[in-house]
């Protein structure tokens, strides 16, 4: 196994081993046995969600300044009048071009587009990035993201990150003029954002990553340190269709001070 990206159009599985062939009755009997475990897993997920709803919450300064398309805006305005907010903290590398932005955060963010279902439950959604609004907004436009994006000024980082790091997914509750953080997660917890992984988990070869428990000889072409999210030229994979569509990835004049990604993919 090598932790290297591949070309988007490649299909290198080829002559990999395959499951044994069975008749429909045998196949269904095995699937029925598995379904018992799947249902137990679903019910345990329901129990975990119930436990999340019973967590305490911590106060957050509702006036924490952010920068949006119309300039400075306080955190509470991101709720857009709703009672709850989900925020994804997108890792940003100041001074680096689009091709070198965080592959893991691009993977997560690229999956979230339709917000009507969240809005119907009184929940808003936003991406918060630690970069100048000029840079991150150009990246948003290049990627074709439709969800709200905001820049987190340096003086606001500690108020929101609180000793953690960009790459987290956080949930907030608004009570009048007060704001509270009710939950946060990172790493594999962020997989809730990315149905690609859930779909791959249902295929015969899975995610094709080296940590998976797969039969001998099953293709496992990637590790879990970021290469699985980059294509052959090293770009975050989701950038390729945008480039092929003729979109411009120029982020404009880049600031100084490139940073090392501190998300869990690169620990």
Coordinates of N, CA and C in Angstrom, one line a residue, residues 20-190:
X20 N -16.8 -14.8 -3.2 CA -17.3 -16.1 -3.9 C -18.7 -15.8 -4.4
X21 N -19.1 -16.5 -5.5 CA -20.4 -16.4 -6.1 C -21.3 -17.4 -5.4
X22 N -22.5 -17.0 -5.1 CA -23.6 -17.8 -4.5 C -24.9 -17.6 -5.2
X23 N -25.8 -18.5 -5.0 CA -27.2 -18.3 -5.5 C -27.9 -17.2 -4.7
X24 N -29.0 -16.8 -5.2 CA -29.7 -15.7 -4.5 C -30.1 -16.0 -3.1
X25 N -30.5 -17.3 -2.8 CA -31.0 -17.7 -1.5 C -29.9 -17.6 -0.5
X26 N -28.7 -18.1 -0.9 CA -27.5 -18.1 0.0 C -27.1 -16.6 0.3
X27 N -27.1 -15.8 -0.8 CA -26.7 -14.4 -0.7 C -27.7 -13.7 0.3
X28 N -29.0 -13.9 0.2 CA -29.9 -13.2 1.0 C -29.8 -13.7 2.4
X29 N -29.6 -15.0 2.6 CA -29.4 -15.5 4.0 C -28.3 -14.9 4.7
X30 N -27.1 -14.7 4.0 CA -26.0 -14.1 4.6 C -26.3 -12.6 4.9
X31 N -27.0 -11.9 4.0 CA -27.3 -10.5 4.2 C -28.3 -10.4 5.3
X32 N -29.2 -11.3 5.5 CA -30.1 -11.2 6.6 C -29.4 -11.3 7.9
X33 N -28.4 -12.1 8.0 CA -27.6 -12.2 9.3 C -26.9 -10.9 9.5
X34 N -26.3 -10.3 8.4 CA -25.6 -9.1 8.6 C -26.6 -8.0 9.0
X35 N -27.8 -8.0 8.5 CA -28.8 -7.0 8.7 C -29.1 -6.8 10.2
X36 N -29.0 -7.9 11.0 CA -29.2 -7.9 12.4 C -28.2 -7.0 13.1
X37 N -26.9 -7.1 12.6 CA -25.8 -6.3 13.2 C -26.0 -4.9 12.7
X38 N -26.4 -4.7 11.5 CA -26.6 -3.3 11.0 C -27.7 -2.6 11.8
X39 N -28.8 -3.3 12.1 CA -29.8 -2.6 12.8 C -29.4 -2.3 14.3
X40 N -28.6 -3.2 14.9 CA -28.0 -2.9 16.2 C -27.1 -1.7 16.2
X41 N -26.3 -1.6 15.1 CA -25.5 -0.4 14.9 C -26.3 0.9 14.8
X42 N -27.4 0.8 14.0 CA -28.3 1.9 13.9 C -28.9 2.3 15.2
X43 N -29.3 1.4 16.0 CA -30.0 1.7 17.3 C -28.9 2.2 18.3
X44 N -27.7 1.8 18.2 CA -26.6 2.4 19.0 C -26.4 3.8 18.6
X45 N -26.4 4.1 17.3 CA -26.3 5.5 16.9 C -27.4 6.3 17.4
X46 N -28.6 5.8 17.4 CA -29.7 6.5 18.0 C -29.5 6.8 19.5
X47 N -28.9 5.9 20.2 CA -28.7 6.1 21.6 C -27.6 7.1 21.8
X48 N -26.6 7.1 21.0 CA -25.5 8.1 21.1 C -26.1 9.5 20.8
X49 N -27.0 9.6 19.8 CA -27.6 10.9 19.5 C -28.4 11.4 20.7
X50 N -29.1 10.4 21.3 CA -29.9 10.8 22.5 C -29.0 11.3 23.6
X51 N -27.8 10.7 23.8 CA -26.9 11.2 24.8 C -26.4 12.6 24.5
X52 N -26.1 12.8 23.2 CA -25.7 14.2 22.8 C -26.7 15.2 23.2
X53 N -28.0 14.9 23.0 CA -29.0 15.8 23.4 C -29.1 16.1 24.8
X54 N -28.4 15.4 25.7 CA -28.4 15.5 27.1 C -27.1 16.1 27.6
X55 N -26.2 16.5 26.8 CA -25.0 17.1 27.2 C -25.2 18.5 27.8
X56 N -24.4 19.0 28.7 CA -24.4 20.4 29.1 C -23.9 21.2 27.9
X57 N -24.0 22.5 28.1 CA -23.5 23.4 27.1 C -22.6 24.5 27.7
X58 N -21.8 25.2 26.9 CA -20.9 26.2 27.4 C -21.1 27.5 26.6
X59 N -21.1 28.6 27.4 CA -21.4 29.9 26.8 C -20.2 30.3 25.9
X60 N -20.6 31.0 24.8 CA -19.7 31.5 23.8 C -20.1 33.0 23.6
X61 N -19.1 33.9 23.4 CA -19.4 35.3 23.2 C -20.2 35.5 21.9
X62 N -21.4 35.9 22.0 CA -22.3 36.0 20.8 C -21.8 37.2 19.9
X63 N -21.0 38.1 20.4 CA -20.5 39.2 19.6 C -19.1 38.9 19.0
X64 N -18.6 37.7 19.1 CA -17.3 37.3 18.5 C -17.3 37.8 17.1
X65 N -16.4 38.7 16.7 CA -16.4 39.2 15.3 C -15.9 38.3 14.3
X66 N -16.6 38.2 13.2 CA -16.2 37.4 12.0 C -16.3 38.4 10.8
X67 N -15.9 37.9 9.6 CA -16.0 38.7 8.4 C -16.7 37.9 7.4
X68 N -17.8 38.6 6.8 CA -18.6 37.9 5.8 C -18.6 38.8 4.5
X69 N -19.5 38.5 3.6 CA -19.5 39.2 2.3 C -19.8 40.7 2.5
X70 N -20.4 41.1 3.6 CA -20.8 42.5 3.8 C -19.9 43.1 4.8
X71 N -18.8 42.5 5.2 CA -17.9 43.0 6.2 C -18.0 42.4 7.5
X72 N -17.6 43.1 8.6 CA -17.7 42.5 10.0 C -19.1 42.1 10.3
X73 N -19.2 41.0 11.0 CA -20.5 40.5 11.5 C -20.3 39.7 12.8
X74 N -21.1 39.8 13.8 CA -21.0 39.0 15.0 C -21.5 37.6 14.8
X75 N -20.9 36.7 15.7 CA -21.3 35.3 15.6 C -22.8 35.1 15.6
X76 N -23.5 35.8 16.4 CA -24.9 35.6 16.6 C -25.7 35.8 15.3
X77 N -25.2 36.6 14.4 CA -25.8 36.9 13.1 C -25.8 35.7 12.2
X78 N -24.8 34.8 12.4 CA -24.7 33.6 11.6 C -25.9 32.7 11.7
X79 N -26.7 32.8 12.8 CA -27.9 32.0 13.0 C -28.9 32.4 12.0
X80 N -28.9 33.6 11.5 CA -29.8 34.1 10.5 C -31.3 34.0 11.1
X81 N -31.4 34.3 12.4 CA -32.7 34.3 13.0 C -33.2 32.9 13.5
X82 N -32.4 31.9 13.2 CA -32.7 30.5 13.7 C -32.2 30.2 15.1
X83 N -32.6 29.2 15.6 CA -32.2 28.9 17.0 C -30.9 28.1 17.1
X84 N -30.5 27.4 16.0 CA -29.3 26.6 16.1 C -28.4 26.9 14.9
X85 N -27.1 26.6 15.1 CA -26.1 26.8 14.1 C -25.2 25.6 14.1
X86 N -24.9 25.1 12.9 CA -23.8 24.1 12.7 C -22.7 24.8 12.0
X87 N -21.4 24.8 12.5 CA -20.3 25.5 11.9 C -19.2 24.5 11.7
X88 N -18.7 24.5 10.4 CA -17.5 23.7 10.1 C -16.3 24.7 10.1
X89 N -15.2 24.4 10.8 CA -14.1 25.2 10.9 C -13.0 24.7 9.9
X90 N -13.0 25.3 8.7 CA -12.2 24.9 7.6 C -10.8 25.4 7.8
X91 N -9.9 24.4 7.8 CA -8.4 24.7 7.9 C -8.0 25.5 6.7
X92 N -7.3 26.6 6.9 CA -6.8 27.5 5.8 C -5.3 27.7 5.9
X93 N -4.6 27.6 4.7 CA -3.2 27.8 4.7 C -2.9 29.2 4.1
X94 N -2.8 30.2 4.9 CA -2.5 31.6 4.3 C -1.2 31.6 3.4
X95 N -1.3 32.3 2.3 CA -0.2 32.4 1.5 C 0.0 31.2 0.5
X96 N -0.9 30.2 0.5 CA -0.8 29.1 -0.4 C -1.8 29.1 -1.4
X97 N -1.6 28.6 -2.6 CA -2.6 28.6 -3.7 C -3.6 27.6 -3.4
X98 N -4.7 27.6 -4.3 CA -5.8 26.7 -4.1 C -5.4 25.2 -4.1
X99 N -4.4 24.9 -4.9 CA -3.9 23.5 -5.0 C -3.3 23.0 -3.7
X100 N -2.9 23.9 -2.8 CA -2.3 23.4 -1.6 C -3.1 23.6 -0.4
X101 N -4.4 23.9 -0.6 CA -5.3 24.0 0.6 C -5.7 22.7 1.1
X102 N -6.2 22.6 2.3 CA -6.4 21.4 3.1 C -7.3 20.4 2.3
X103 N -6.8 19.2 2.0 CA -7.5 18.2 1.3 C -8.7 17.6 2.1
X104 N -8.4 17.5 3.5 CA -9.5 16.9 4.3 C -10.6 17.8 4.5
X105 N -10.4 19.1 4.7 CA -11.4 20.1 4.9 C -12.2 20.3 3.5
X106 N -11.5 20.2 2.4 CA -12.1 20.3 1.1 C -13.0 19.1 0.9
X107 N -12.6 17.9 1.3 CA -13.4 16.7 1.2 C -14.7 16.9 2.0
X108 N -14.6 17.3 3.2 CA -15.7 17.5 4.1 C -16.7 18.5 3.5
X109 N -16.1 19.7 3.2 CA -17.0 20.8 2.8 C -17.7 20.6 1.5
X110 N -17.0 19.8 0.6 CA -17.6 19.6 -0.7 C -18.9 18.8 -0.7
X111 N -19.1 18.1 0.4 CA -20.3 17.3 0.4 C -21.6 18.1 0.9
X112 N -21.4 19.2 1.5 CA -22.6 19.9 2.1 C -23.0 21.0 1.1
X113 N -24.2 20.9 0.6 CA -24.7 21.9 -0.3 C -26.2 22.3 0.0
X114 N -27.1 21.3 0.1 CA -28.5 21.5 0.3 C -28.8 21.8 1.8
X115 N -29.2 23.0 2.1 CA -29.5 23.4 3.5 C -30.9 23.4 3.8
X116 N -31.8 23.2 2.9 CA -33.3 23.3 3.1 C -33.7 22.4 4.3
X117 N -33.2 21.2 4.4 CA -33.6 20.3 5.4 C -33.1 20.8 6.8
X118 N -31.9 21.3 6.8 CA -31.5 21.9 8.1 C -32.3 23.1 8.5
X119 N -32.6 24.0 7.5 CA -33.4 25.2 7.8 C -34.8 24.8 8.3
X120 N -35.4 23.7 7.7 CA -36.7 23.3 8.2 C -36.8 22.9 9.6
X121 N -35.6 22.5 10.2 CA -35.5 22.2 11.6 C -34.9 23.3 12.4
X122 N -34.9 24.5 11.9 CA -34.5 25.7 12.6 C -33.0 25.7 12.8
X123 N -32.2 25.2 11.9 CA -30.8 25.1 12.0 C -30.1 25.8 10.8
X124 N -29.2 26.7 11.1 CA -28.4 27.3 10.1 C -27.0 26.6 10.0
X125 N -26.3 26.8 8.9 CA -25.1 26.2 8.6 C -24.1 27.2 8.0
X126 N -22.8 27.1 8.5 CA -21.8 28.0 7.9 C -20.4 27.4 8.0
X127 N -19.6 27.8 7.1 CA -18.2 27.4 7.1 C -17.4 28.6 7.6
X128 N -16.5 28.4 8.6 CA -15.6 29.4 9.2 C -14.2 29.0 8.9
X129 N -13.5 29.9 8.2 CA -12.1 29.6 7.8 C -11.1 30.7 8.4
X130 N -10.0 30.2 8.8 CA -8.9 31.1 9.3 C -8.1 31.6 8.2
X131 N -8.6 32.5 7.4 CA -7.9 33.1 6.3 C -8.6 34.4 6.0
X132 N -7.9 35.3 5.2 CA -8.6 36.5 4.9 C -9.8 36.2 4.1
X133 N -10.8 37.1 4.2 CA -12.1 36.8 3.5 C -11.9 36.9 2.0
X134 N -10.9 37.7 1.5 CA -10.7 37.8 0.1 C -10.2 36.5 -0.5
X135 N -9.3 35.8 0.3 CA -8.8 34.5 -0.2 C -9.9 33.4 -0.1
X136 N -10.5 33.3 1.0 CA -11.4 32.2 1.2 C -12.7 32.3 0.3
X137 N -13.1 33.6 0.1 CA -14.2 33.8 -0.8 C -13.9 33.4 -2.2
X138 N -12.7 33.6 -2.7 CA -12.3 33.2 -4.0 C -12.3 31.7 -4.1
X139 N -11.8 31.1 -3.0 CA -11.8 29.6 -3.0 C -13.2 29.0 -3.0
X140 N -14.1 29.7 -2.3 CA -15.5 29.3 -2.2 C -16.1 29.4 -3.6
X141 N -15.8 30.5 -4.3 CA -16.4 30.7 -5.7 C -15.8 29.7 -6.6
X142 N -14.5 29.4 -6.6 CA -13.9 28.5 -7.4 C -14.5 27.1 -7.3
X143 N -14.7 26.7 -6.0 CA -15.3 25.4 -5.7 C -16.8 25.3 -6.0
X144 N -17.4 26.5 -6.1 CA -18.9 26.5 -6.4 C -19.7 26.2 -5.2
X145 N -19.1 26.4 -4.0 CA -19.9 26.2 -2.8 C -21.0 27.3 -2.6
X146 N -22.1 26.8 -2.2 CA -23.3 27.7 -2.0 C -23.6 28.1 -0.6
X147 N -23.0 27.4 0.4 CA -23.3 27.6 1.8 C -22.5 28.9 2.2
X148 N -23.0 29.5 3.3 CA -22.3 30.7 3.8 C -20.9 30.4 4.3
X149 N -19.9 31.3 3.9 CA -18.6 31.2 4.4 C -18.2 32.5 5.1
X150 N -17.4 32.4 6.2 CA -17.0 33.6 7.0 C -15.5 33.4 7.3
X151 N -14.8 34.5 7.4 CA -13.4 34.5 7.9 C -13.4 34.7 9.4
X152 N -12.5 34.0 10.1 CA -12.3 34.2 11.5 C -11.0 35.0 11.7
X153 N -11.2 36.3 12.1 CA -10.0 37.1 12.4 C -9.2 36.5 13.6
X154 N -7.9 36.8 13.6 CA -7.0 36.2 14.6 C -7.5 36.5 16.0
X155 N -8.1 37.7 16.2 CA -8.6 38.0 17.6 C -9.8 37.2 18.0
X156 N -10.4 36.5 17.1 CA -11.6 35.7 17.4 C -11.3 34.2 17.5
X157 N -10.1 33.8 17.1 CA -9.8 32.4 17.0 C -9.9 31.7 18.4
X158 N -9.3 32.3 19.4 CA -9.3 31.7 20.8 C -10.7 31.6 21.3
X159 N -11.6 32.6 21.0 CA -12.9 32.6 21.5 C -13.7 31.4 21.0
X160 N -13.4 31.0 19.8 CA -14.2 29.9 19.2 C -13.5 28.6 19.2
X161 N -12.2 28.6 19.0 CA -11.4 27.3 18.9 C -11.1 26.8 20.3
X162 N -10.8 27.7 21.3 CA -10.7 27.3 22.7 C -9.7 26.2 22.9
X163 N -8.5 26.3 22.3 CA -7.5 25.3 22.5 C -7.6 24.1 21.6
X164 N -8.5 24.1 20.7 CA -8.6 23.0 19.7 C -7.9 23.4 18.4
X165 N -8.5 23.1 17.3 CA -7.9 23.4 16.0 C -8.9 23.5 14.9
X166 N -8.6 24.1 13.8 CA -9.5 24.2 12.7 C -9.6 22.8 12.1
X167 N -10.7 22.4 11.6 CA -11.0 21.1 11.2 C -12.1 20.4 12.1
X168 N -12.7 21.2 13.0 CA -13.7 20.7 13.9 C -15.1 21.1 13.3
X169 N -16.1 20.3 13.7 CA -17.5 20.6 13.4 C -18.2 20.9 14.8
X170 N -18.8 22.0 14.9 CA -19.3 22.5 16.2 C -20.8 22.8 16.0
X171 N -21.6 22.6 17.1 CA -23.0 23.0 17.1 C -23.3 24.0 18.2
X172 N -24.2 24.9 17.9 CA -24.5 26.0 18.8 C -26.0 26.2 18.9
X173 N -26.3 26.8 20.1 CA -27.7 27.1 20.4 C -27.8 28.5 20.7
X174 N -28.8 29.2 20.2 CA -29.1 30.6 20.5 C -30.3 30.7 21.5
X175 N -30.1 31.4 22.6 CA -31.2 31.6 23.5 C -31.3 33.1 23.7
X176 N -32.2 33.8 22.9 CA -32.3 35.2 22.9 C -31.0 35.8 22.4
X177 N -30.3 36.6 23.2 CA -29.0 37.2 22.8 C -27.8 36.4 23.2
X178 N -28.0 35.3 23.8 CA -26.9 34.4 24.2 C -26.7 33.3 23.3
X179 N -25.4 32.9 23.2 CA -25.0 31.7 22.3 C -24.3 30.7 23.2
X180 N -24.6 29.4 22.9 CA -23.9 28.3 23.6 C -23.4 27.3 22.6
X181 N -22.3 26.7 23.0 CA -21.8 25.6 22.2 C -22.3 24.3 22.8
X182 N -23.0 23.4 22.0 CA -23.6 22.3 22.6 C -22.9 21.0 22.2
X183 N -22.0 21.0 21.2 CA -21.3 19.7 20.8 C -20.2 20.1 19.8
X184 N -19.2 19.3 19.8 CA -18.2 19.4 18.7 C -17.5 18.1 18.5
X185 N -17.0 17.9 17.3 CA -16.2 16.7 17.0 C -15.2 17.0 15.9
X186 N -14.4 16.0 15.6 CA -13.3 16.2 14.6 C -12.9 14.8 14.1
X187 N -11.9 14.8 13.2 CA -11.4 13.5 12.7 C -12.5 12.7 12.1
X188 N -12.6 11.5 12.5 CA -13.7 10.6 11.9 C -15.1 11.0 12.3
X189 N -15.2 11.8 13.4 CA -16.5 12.4 13.7 C -17.1 13.2 12.6
X190 N -16.2 13.8 11.8 CA -16.6 14.6 10.7 C -17.2 13.8 9.5

